[in-house]
Tab-separated table of C-alpha atoms in Angstrom:
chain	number	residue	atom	x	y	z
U	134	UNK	CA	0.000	0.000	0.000
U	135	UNK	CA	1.228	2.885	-0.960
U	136	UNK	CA	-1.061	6.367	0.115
U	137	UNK	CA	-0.341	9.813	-1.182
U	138	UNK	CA	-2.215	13.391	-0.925
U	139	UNK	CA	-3.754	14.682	-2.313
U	140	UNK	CA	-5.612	11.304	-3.806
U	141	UNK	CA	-5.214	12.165	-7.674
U	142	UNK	CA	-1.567	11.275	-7.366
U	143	UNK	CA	-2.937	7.708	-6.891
U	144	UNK	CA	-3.282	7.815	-10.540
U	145	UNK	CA	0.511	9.299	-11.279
U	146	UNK	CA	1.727	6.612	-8.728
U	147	UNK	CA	-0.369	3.578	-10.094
U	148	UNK	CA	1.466	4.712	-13.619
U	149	UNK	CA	4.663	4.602	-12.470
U	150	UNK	CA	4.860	1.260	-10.289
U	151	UNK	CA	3.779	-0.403	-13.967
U	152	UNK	CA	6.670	1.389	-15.771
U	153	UNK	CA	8.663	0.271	-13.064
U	154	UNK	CA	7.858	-3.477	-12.482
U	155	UNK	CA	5.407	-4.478	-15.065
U	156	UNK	CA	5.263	-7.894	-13.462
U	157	UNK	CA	3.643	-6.911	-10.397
U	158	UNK	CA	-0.185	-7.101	-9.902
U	159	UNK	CA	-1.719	-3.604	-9.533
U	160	UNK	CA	-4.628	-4.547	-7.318
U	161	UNK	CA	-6.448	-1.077	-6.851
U	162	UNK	CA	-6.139	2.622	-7.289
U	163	UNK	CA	-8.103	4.819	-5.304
U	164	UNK	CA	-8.339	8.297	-5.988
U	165	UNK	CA	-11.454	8.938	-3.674
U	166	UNK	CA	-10.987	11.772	-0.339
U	167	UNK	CA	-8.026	13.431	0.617
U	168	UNK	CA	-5.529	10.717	0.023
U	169	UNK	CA	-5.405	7.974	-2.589
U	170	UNK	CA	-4.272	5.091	-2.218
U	171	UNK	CA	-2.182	2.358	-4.418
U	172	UNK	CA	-2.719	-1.567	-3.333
U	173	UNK	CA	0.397	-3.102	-5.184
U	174	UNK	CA	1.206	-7.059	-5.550
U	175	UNK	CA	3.883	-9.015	-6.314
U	176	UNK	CA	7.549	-10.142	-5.433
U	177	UNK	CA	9.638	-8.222	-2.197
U	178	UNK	CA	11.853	-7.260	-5.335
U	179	UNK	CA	9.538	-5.968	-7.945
U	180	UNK	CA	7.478	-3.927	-5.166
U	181	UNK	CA	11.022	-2.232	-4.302
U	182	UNK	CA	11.296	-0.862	-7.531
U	183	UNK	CA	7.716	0.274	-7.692
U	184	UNK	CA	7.486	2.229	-4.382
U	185	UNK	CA	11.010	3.791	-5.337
U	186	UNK	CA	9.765	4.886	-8.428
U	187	UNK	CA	6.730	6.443	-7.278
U	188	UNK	CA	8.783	8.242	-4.240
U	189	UNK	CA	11.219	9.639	-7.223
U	190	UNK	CA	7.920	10.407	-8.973
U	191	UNK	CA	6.044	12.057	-6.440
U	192	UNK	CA	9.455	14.164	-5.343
U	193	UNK	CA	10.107	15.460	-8.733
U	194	UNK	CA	6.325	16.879	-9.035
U	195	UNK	CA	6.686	20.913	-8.410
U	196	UNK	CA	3.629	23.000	-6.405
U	197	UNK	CA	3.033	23.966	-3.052
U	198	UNK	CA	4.473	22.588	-0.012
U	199	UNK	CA	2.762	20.470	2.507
């Protein structure tokens, strides 16, 4: 599980853990409240790669601070 604010980065993330390990399972994206959510499955390995990806993502995205 990987959560994120506000929730329309769910759909950024969710884009980037398949780029990153396309053999994982993407199990759900929610993009619904104030955070969204990504529910990813598949090796220790290949989820590694996805949650970096999205953190190296998520940094590079310019805006506001939180």
């Amino acid at each position: 599980v990987y959560e994120m604010t506000p929730a329309l980065f769910a759909a950024v993330a969710a884009n980037e853990a398949e780029r990153a390990a396309p053999d994982n399972t993407l199990v759900d994206v929610q993009m619904i409240g104030a955070a969204g959510r990504v529910y990813i499955g598949g090796t220790t390995e290949g989820v590694q790669r996805a949650r970096e990806a999205i953190t190296q993502a998520l940094a590079a995205i310019q805006g506001r601070e939180h």
